[in-house]
CSV table of N, CA, C and O in Angstrom, one decimal:
chain,number,residue,atom,x,y,z
H,6,MET,N,-83.4,-113.1,38.5
H,6,MET,CA,-83.8,-113.0,37.1
H,6,MET,C,-83.5,-111.6,36.6
H,6,MET,O,-83.7,-110.6,37.3
H,7,SER,N,-82.9,-111.5,35.4
H,7,SER,CA,-82.5,-110.2,34.9
H,7,SER,C,-83.7,-109.4,34.4
H,7,SER,O,-83.7,-108.2,34.4
H,8,ASN,N,-84.7,-110.1,33.8
H,8,ASN,CA,-85.8,-109.4,33.2
H,8,ASN,C,-87.0,-109.6,34.2
H,8,ASN,O,-87.2,-110.6,34.8
H,9,LYS,N,-87.8,-108.5,34.3
H,9,LYS,CA,-89.0,-108.6,35.2
H,9,LYS,C,-90.2,-109.2,34.5
H,9,LYS,O,-91.1,-109.7,35.2
H,10,TYR,N,-90.2,-109.2,33.2
H,10,TYR,CA,-91.3,-109.7,32.4
H,10,TYR,C,-90.9,-110.7,31.3
H,10,TYR,O,-89.8,-110.6,30.8
H,11,CYS,N,-91.7,-111.6,31.0
H,11,CYS,CA,-91.5,-112.6,29.9
H,11,CYS,C,-91.3,-111.8,28.6
H,11,CYS,O,-92.1,-110.9,28.3
H,12,GLN,N,-90.3,-112.0,27.9
H,12,GLN,CA,-90.0,-111.3,26.7
H,12,GLN,C,-90.8,-111.8,25.5
H,12,GLN,O,-90.5,-111.4,24.3
H,13,SER,N,-91.7,-112.7,25.7
H,13,SER,CA,-92.6,-113.2,24.7
H,13,SER,C,-94.0,-112.8,24.9
H,13,SER,O,-94.7,-112.2,24.0
H,14,CYS,N,-94.5,-112.9,26.2
H,14,CYS,CA,-95.9,-112.6,26.5
H,14,CYS,C,-96.1,-111.4,27.4
H,14,CYS,O,-97.2,-110.9,27.5
H,15,GLY,N,-95.1,-111.0,28.1
H,15,GLY,CA,-95.2,-109.9,29.0
H,15,GLY,C,-95.6,-110.2,30.4
H,15,GLY,O,-95.7,-109.3,31.2
H,16,MET,N,-95.8,-111.4,30.7
H,16,MET,CA,-96.2,-111.8,32.1
H,16,MET,C,-95.1,-111.5,33.1
H,16,MET,O,-94.0,-111.8,32.8
H,17,PRO,N,-95.5,-110.9,34.2
H,17,PRO,CA,-94.4,-110.8,35.2
H,17,PRO,C,-93.8,-112.1,35.6
H,17,PRO,O,-94.6,-113.0,36.0
H,18,LEU,N,-92.5,-112.2,35.6
H,18,LEU,CA,-91.9,-113.5,35.8
H,18,LEU,C,-92.1,-114.0,37.3
H,18,LEU,O,-92.1,-115.1,37.6
H,19,LYS,N,-92.3,-113.0,38.2
H,19,LYS,CA,-92.6,-113.4,39.6
H,19,LYS,C,-93.9,-114.1,39.7
H,19,LYS,O,-94.1,-114.8,40.7
H,20,ARG,N,-94.8,-114.0,38.7
H,20,ARG,CA,-96.1,-114.7,38.8
H,20,ARG,C,-96.0,-116.1,38.2
H,20,ARG,O,-97.0,-116.8,38.2
H,21,ASP,N,-94.9,-116.4,37.6
H,21,ASP,CA,-94.8,-117.7,36.9
H,21,ASP,C,-94.7,-118.8,38.0
H,21,ASP,O,-93.8,-118.8,38.8
H,22,PRO,N,-95.6,-119.8,37.9
H,22,PRO,CA,-95.6,-120.8,39.0
H,22,PRO,C,-94.3,-121.7,38.9
H,22,PRO,O,-94.0,-122.3,39.9
H,23,GLU,N,-93.6,-121.7,37.8
H,23,GLU,CA,-92.4,-122.5,37.6
H,23,GLU,C,-91.1,-121.7,37.7
H,23,GLU,O,-90.1,-122.2,37.4
H,24,SER,N,-91.3,-120.4,38.0
H,24,SER,CA,-90.2,-119.5,38.1
H,24,SER,C,-89.4,-119.3,36.8
H,24,SER,O,-88.2,-119.0,36.8
H,25,GLY,N,-90.0,-119.4,35.7
H,25,GLY,CA,-89.4,-119.2,34.4
H,25,GLY,C,-89.4,-120.5,33.5
H,25,GLY,O,-89.6,-121.6,34.0
H,26,GLY,N,-89.2,-120.3,32.2
H,26,GLY,CA,-89.1,-121.4,31.3
H,26,GLY,C,-87.8,-122.1,31.5
H,26,GLY,O,-87.0,-121.7,32.3
H,27,THR,N,-87.5,-123.1,30.6
H,27,THR,CA,-86.3,-123.8,30.7
H,27,THR,C,-85.6,-123.8,29.3
H,27,THR,O,-86.2,-123.8,28.3
H,28,ASN,N,-84.2,-123.7,29.4
H,28,ASN,CA,-83.4,-123.7,28.2
H,28,ASN,C,-83.2,-125.2,27.8
H,28,ASN,O,-83.5,-126.1,28.6
H,29,ALA,N,-82.5,-125.4,26.7
H,29,ALA,CA,-82.3,-126.7,26.2
H,29,ALA,C,-81.5,-127.6,27.1
H,29,ALA,O,-81.7,-128.8,27.2
H,30,ASP,N,-80.6,-126.9,27.9
H,30,ASP,CA,-79.8,-127.7,28.9
H,30,ASP,C,-80.4,-127.9,30.2
H,30,ASP,O,-79.9,-128.4,31.1
H,31,GLY,N,-81.7,-127.5,30.3
H,31,GLY,CA,-82.5,-127.7,31.5
H,31,GLY,C,-82.3,-126.5,32.5
H,31,GLY,O,-83.1,-126.5,33.5
H,32,SER,N,-81.5,-125.5,32.3
H,32,SER,CA,-81.3,-124.4,33.1
H,32,SER,C,-82.5,-123.5,33.0
H,32,SER,O,-83.3,-123.5,32.0
H,33,ARG,N,-82.8,-122.6,34.0
H,33,ARG,CA,-83.9,-121.7,34.0
H,33,ARG,C,-83.6,-120.6,33.0
H,33,ARG,O,-82.6,-120.0,33.0
H,34,SER,N,-84.6,-120.2,32.2
H,34,SER,CA,-84.5,-119.1,31.3
H,34,SER,C,-84.8,-117.8,32.1
H,34,SER,O,-85.7,-117.7,32.9
H,35,GLU,N,-84.0,-116.8,31.8
H,35,GLU,CA,-84.1,-115.5,32.5
H,35,GLU,C,-84.9,-114.6,31.6
H,35,GLU,O,-85.2,-113.4,31.9
H,36,GLU,N,-85.3,-115.0,30.4
H,36,GLU,CA,-86.0,-114.2,29.4
H,36,GLU,C,-87.5,-114.6,29.3
H,36,GLU,O,-88.3,-113.7,29.0
H,37,TYR,N,-87.8,-115.8,29.4
H,37,TYR,CA,-89.2,-116.3,29.1
H,37,TYR,C,-89.8,-117.1,30.2
H,37,TYR,O,-89.1,-117.8,31.0
H,38,CYS,N,-91.1,-117.0,30.3
H,38,CYS,CA,-91.9,-117.7,31.3
H,38,CYS,C,-92.1,-119.2,30.9
H,38,CYS,O,-91.8,-119.6,29.7
H,39,SER,N,-92.6,-120.0,31.8
H,39,SER,CA,-92.8,-121.4,31.6
H,39,SER,C,-93.9,-121.7,30.6
H,39,SER,O,-94.0,-122.8,30.0
H,40,TYR,N,-94.8,-120.7,30.5
H,40,TYR,CA,-95.9,-120.9,29.5
H,40,TYR,C,-95.5,-120.7,28.1
H,40,TYR,O,-96.0,-121.3,27.2
H,41,CYS,N,-94.4,-119.9,27.9
H,41,CYS,CA,-93.9,-119.6,26.6
H,41,CYS,C,-92.7,-120.4,26.1
H,41,CYS,O,-92.5,-120.6,24.9
H,42,TYR,N,-91.9,-120.9,27.1
H,42,TYR,CA,-90.7,-121.5,26.7
H,42,TYR,C,-90.3,-122.7,27.5
H,42,TYR,O,-90.3,-122.6,28.8
H,43,LYS,N,-90.1,-123.9,26.9
H,43,LYS,CA,-89.7,-125.1,27.6
H,43,LYS,C,-88.7,-125.9,26.8
H,43,LYS,O,-88.8,-126.0,25.5
H,44,ALA,N,-87.7,-126.4,27.4
H,44,ALA,CA,-86.6,-127.2,26.8
H,44,ALA,C,-86.0,-126.4,25.6
H,44,ALA,O,-85.6,-127.1,24.6
H,45,GLY,N,-85.8,-125.1,25.7
H,45,GLY,CA,-85.1,-124.4,24.7
H,45,GLY,C,-85.9,-124.0,23.5
H,45,GLY,O,-85.4,-123.6,22.5
H,46,ALA,N,-87.3,-124.2,23.6
H,46,ALA,CA,-88.1,-123.9,22.4
H,46,ALA,C,-89.4,-123.2,22.9
H,46,ALA,O,-89.9,-123.4,24.0
H,47,PHE,N,-90.0,-122.4,22.0
H,47,PHE,CA,-91.2,-121.8,22.3
H,47,PHE,C,-92.4,-122.8,22.2
H,47,PHE,O,-92.4,-123.7,21.4
H,48,THR,N,-93.3,-122.7,23.2
H,48,THR,CA,-94.4,-123.7,23.3
H,48,THR,C,-95.4,-123.4,22.2
H,48,THR,O,-96.2,-124.3,21.9
H,49,TYR,N,-95.5,-122.2,21.7
H,49,TYR,CA,-96.4,-121.9,20.7
H,49,TYR,C,-95.6,-121.2,19.6
H,49,TYR,O,-95.4,-120.0,19.5
H,50,PRO,N,-94.9,-122.0,18.7
H,50,PRO,CA,-94.0,-121.5,17.7
H,50,PRO,C,-94.8,-120.8,16.6
H,50,PRO,O,-95.6,-121.5,15.8
H,51,CYS,N,-94.6,-119.5,16.4
H,51,CYS,CA,-95.2,-118.8,15.3
H,51,CYS,C,-94.4,-117.5,15.2
H,51,CYS,O,-93.7,-117.1,16.2
H,52,ASP,N,-94.6,-116.8,14.1
H,52,ASP,CA,-93.9,-115.5,14.0
H,52,ASP,C,-94.9,-114.3,13.8
H,52,ASP,O,-94.5,-113.3,13.3
H,53,ASP,N,-96.1,-114.6,14.1
H,53,ASP,CA,-97.2,-113.6,13.9
H,53,ASP,C,-97.7,-113.2,15.3
H,53,ASP,O,-98.4,-113.9,16.0
H,54,VAL,N,-97.3,-112.0,15.7
H,54,VAL,CA,-97.7,-111.5,17.0
H,54,VAL,C,-99.2,-111.4,17.2
H,54,VAL,O,-99.7,-111.7,18.3
H,55,ARG,N,-100.0,-111.1,16.2
H,55,ARG,CA,-101.4,-111.1,16.3
H,55,ARG,C,-102.0,-112.5,16.6
H,55,ARG,O,-102.9,-112.6,17.4
H,56,GLU,N,-101.4,-113.5,15.9
H,56,GLU,CA,-101.9,-114.8,16.2
H,56,GLU,C,-101.6,-115.2,17.6
H,56,GLU,O,-102.4,-115.9,18.3
H,57,PHE,N,-100.4,-114.9,18.1
H,57,PHE,CA,-100.0,-115.2,19.5
H,57,PHE,C,-100.8,-114.5,20.5
H,57,PHE,O,-101.2,-115.0,21.5
H,58,GLN,N,-101.1,-113.2,20.2
H,58,GLN,CA,-102.0,-112.4,21.1
H,58,GLN,C,-103.3,-113.1,21.3
H,58,GLN,O,-103.8,-113.2,22.4
H,59,GLU,N,-103.9,-113.6,20.2
H,59,GLU,CA,-105.2,-114.2,20.2
H,59,GLU,C,-105.1,-115.5,21.0
H,59,GLU,O,-106.0,-115.8,21.8
H,60,HIS,N,-104.0,-116.3,20.8
H,60,HIS,CA,-103.8,-117.5,21.5
H,60,HIS,C,-103.8,-117.2,23.0
H,60,HIS,O,-104.4,-117.9,23.8
H,61,CYS,N,-103.0,-116.2,23.4
H,61,CYS,CA,-102.9,-115.8,24.8
H,61,CYS,C,-104.2,-115.3,25.4
H,61,CYS,O,-104.5,-115.7,26.6
H,62,ARG,N,-104.9,-114.5,24.6
H,62,ARG,CA,-106.2,-114.1,25.1
H,62,ARG,C,-107.1,-115.3,25.4
H,62,ARG,O,-107.8,-115.3,26.5
H,63,LYS,N,-107.2,-116.2,24.5
H,63,LYS,CA,-108.0,-117.4,24.7
H,63,LYS,C,-107.6,-118.2,25.9
H,63,LYS,O,-108.5,-118.6,26.7
H,64,MET,N,-106.3,-118.3,26.1
H,64,MET,CA,-105.8,-119.1,27.3
H,64,MET,C,-106.1,-118.3,28.6
H,64,MET,O,-106.5,-119.0,29.6
H,65,MET,N,-106.0,-117.0,28.6
H,65,MET,CA,-106.3,-116.2,29.8
H,65,MET,C,-107.8,-116.3,30.1
H,65,MET,O,-108.2,-116.5,31.3
H,66,ILE,N,-108.6,-116.2,29.1
H,66,ILE,CA,-110.1,-116.3,29.3
H,66,ILE,C,-110.5,-117.7,29.9
H,66,ILE,O,-111.2,-117.8,30.8
H,67,ALA,N,-109.9,-118.7,29.3
H,67,ALA,CA,-110.1,-120.1,29.7
H,67,ALA,C,-109.6,-120.3,31.2
H,67,ALA,O,-110.2,-121.1,31.9
H,68,GLY,N,-108.6,-119.5,31.6
H,68,GLY,CA,-108.1,-119.6,33.0
H,68,GLY,C,-108.9,-118.7,33.9
H,68,GLY,O,-108.5,-118.6,35.1
H,69,GLY,N,-109.9,-118.0,33.5
H,69,GLY,CA,-110.8,-117.3,34.4
H,69,GLY,C,-110.7,-115.7,34.3
H,69,GLY,O,-111.4,-115.0,35.0
H,70,HIS,N,-109.8,-115.2,33.4
H,70,HIS,CA,-109.7,-113.8,33.3
H,70,HIS,C,-110.9,-113.2,32.5
H,70,HIS,O,-111.4,-113.9,31.6
H,71,HIS,N,-111.3,-112.0,32.8
H,71,HIS,CA,-112.3,-111.3,32.0
H,71,HIS,C,-111.7,-111.0,30.6
H,71,HIS,O,-110.5,-110.7,30.5
H,72,PRO,N,-112.5,-111.1,29.6
H,72,PRO,CA,-112.1,-110.8,28.2
H,72,PRO,C,-111.4,-109.4,28.1
H,72,PRO,O,-110.4,-109.3,27.4
H,73,PHE,N,-111.9,-108.4,28.7
H,73,PHE,CA,-111.2,-107.1,28.6
H,73,PHE,C,-109.9,-107.1,29.3
H,73,PHE,O,-108.9,-106.6,28.7
H,74,THR,N,-109.7,-107.8,30.4
H,74,THR,CA,-108.5,-107.9,31.1
H,74,THR,C,-107.5,-108.6,30.2
H,74,THR,O,-106.3,-108.2,30.1
H,75,ALA,N,-107.9,-109.7,29.6
H,75,ALA,CA,-107.0,-110.5,28.7
H,75,ALA,C,-106.6,-109.6,27.5
H,75,ALA,O,-105.4,-109.6,27.1
H,76,TRP,N,-107.5,-108.8,26.9
H,76,TRP,CA,-107.1,-107.9,25.9
H,76,TRP,C,-106.1,-106.9,26.4
H,76,TRP,O,-105.0,-106.7,25.7
H,77,LEU,N,-106.3,-106.3,27.5
H,77,LEU,CA,-105.4,-105.3,28.1
H,77,LEU,C,-104.0,-105.9,28.3
H,77,LEU,O,-103.0,-105.2,28.0
H,78,PHE,N,-103.9,-107.1,28.8
H,78,PHE,CA,-102.6,-107.6,29.1
H,78,PHE,C,-101.8,-108.1,27.9
H,78,PHE,O,-100.6,-108.2,27.9
H,79,THR,N,-102.5,-108.3,26.8
H,79,THR,CA,-101.8,-108.7,25.6
H,79,THR,C,-101.6,-107.6,24.6
H,79,THR,O,-100.8,-107.8,23.6
H,80,ARG,N,-102.1,-106.5,24.8
H,80,ARG,CA,-102.0,-105.4,23.7
H,80,ARG,C,-100.6,-104.9,23.5
H,80,ARG,O,-100.3,-104.4,22.4
H,81,GLY,N,-99.7,-105.0,24.5
H,81,GLY,CA,-98.3,-104.5,24.3
H,81,GLY,C,-97.3,-105.5,23.8
H,81,GLY,O,-96.1,-105.2,23.8
H,82,MET,N,-97.7,-106.7,23.5
H,82,MET,CA,-96.8,-107.7,23.1
H,82,MET,C,-95.9,-107.4,22.0
H,82,MET,O,-94.7,-107.7,22.0
H,83,ARG,N,-96.4,-106.6,21.0
H,83,ARG,CA,-95.5,-106.4,19.8
H,83,ARG,C,-94.3,-105.6,20.1
H,83,ARG,O,-93.3,-105.6,19.3
H,84,ARG,N,-94.2,-105.0,21.3
H,84,ARG,CA,-93.0,-104.2,21.7
H,84,ARG,C,-91.9,-105.1,22.4
H,84,ARG,O,-90.8,-104.6,22.7
H,85,LEU,N,-92.3,-106.4,22.7
H,85,LEU,CA,-91.4,-107.3,23.4
H,85,LEU,C,-90.3,-107.8,22.4
H,85,LEU,O,-90.6,-108.0,21.2
H,86,PRO,N,-89.1,-108.1,22.9
H,86,PRO,CA,-88.0,-108.6,22.0
H,86,PRO,C,-88.4,-109.8,21.1
H,86,PRO,O,-87.9,-109.8,19.9
H,87,ARG,N,-89.2,-110.7,21.5
H,87,ARG,CA,-89.5,-111.8,20.6
H,87,ARG,C,-90.2,-111.4,19.4
H,87,ARG,O,-90.0,-111.9,18.3
H,88,TRP,N,-91.0,-110.3,19.5
H,88,TRP,CA,-91.8,-109.9,18.4
H,88,TRP,C,-91.2,-108.7,17.6
H,88,TRP,O,-91.7,-108.4,16.5
H,89,LYS,N,-90.3,-108.0,18.1
H,89,LYS,CA,-89.7,-106.8,17.4
H,89,LYS,C,-89.2,-107.2,16.1
H,89,LYS,O,-89.3,-106.4,15.1
H,90,ASN,N,-88.6,-108.4,15.9
H,90,ASN,CA,-88.0,-108.8,14.7
H,90,ASN,C,-88.8,-109.9,14.0
H,90,ASN,O,-88.3,-110.5,13.1
H,91,ALA,N,-90.0,-110.1,14.4
H,91,ALA,CA,-90.9,-111.1,13.8
H,91,ALA,C,-91.1,-110.8,12.3
H,91,ALA,O,-91.2,-109.6,12.0
H,92,HIS,N,-91.2,-111.8,11.5
H,92,HIS,CA,-91.4,-111.7,10.1
H,92,HIS,C,-92.7,-111.1,9.7
H,92,HIS,O,-92.8,-110.4,8.7
H,93,ARG,N,-93.8,-111.4,10.4
H,93,ARG,CA,-95.1,-110.9,9.9
H,93,ARG,C,-95.8,-110.1,10.9
H,93,ARG,O,-96.9,-110.4,11.3
H,94,GLN,N,-95.2,-109.0,11.4
H,94,GLN,CA,-96.0,-108.1,12.3
H,94,GLN,C,-96.9,-107.3,11.4
H,94,GLN,O,-96.4,-106.5,10.6
H,95,ARG,N,-98.1,-107.5,11.5
H,95,ARG,CA,-99.1,-106.8,10.6
H,95,ARG,C,-99.5,-105.5,11.2
H,95,ARG,O,-99.7,-105.3,12.4
């Protein structure tokens, strides 16, 4: 994989249980994790990084992470390529 982290959520790709998302042709994505990207599309389509951060925090907490840890892991998302050109970065 060329990227070490998902370019949408920032998760280390080596931690992805499916070894990355999938492109439309079924090949493995080298940019996005399986939680963010399947069959060539984002699993949570939105262009608001704050909305996506909140979604990810909730999913992490539901998966057993402490709320502070979830906040810490999501705070740098706006610097990732998916969000740099998002229409509604507030």
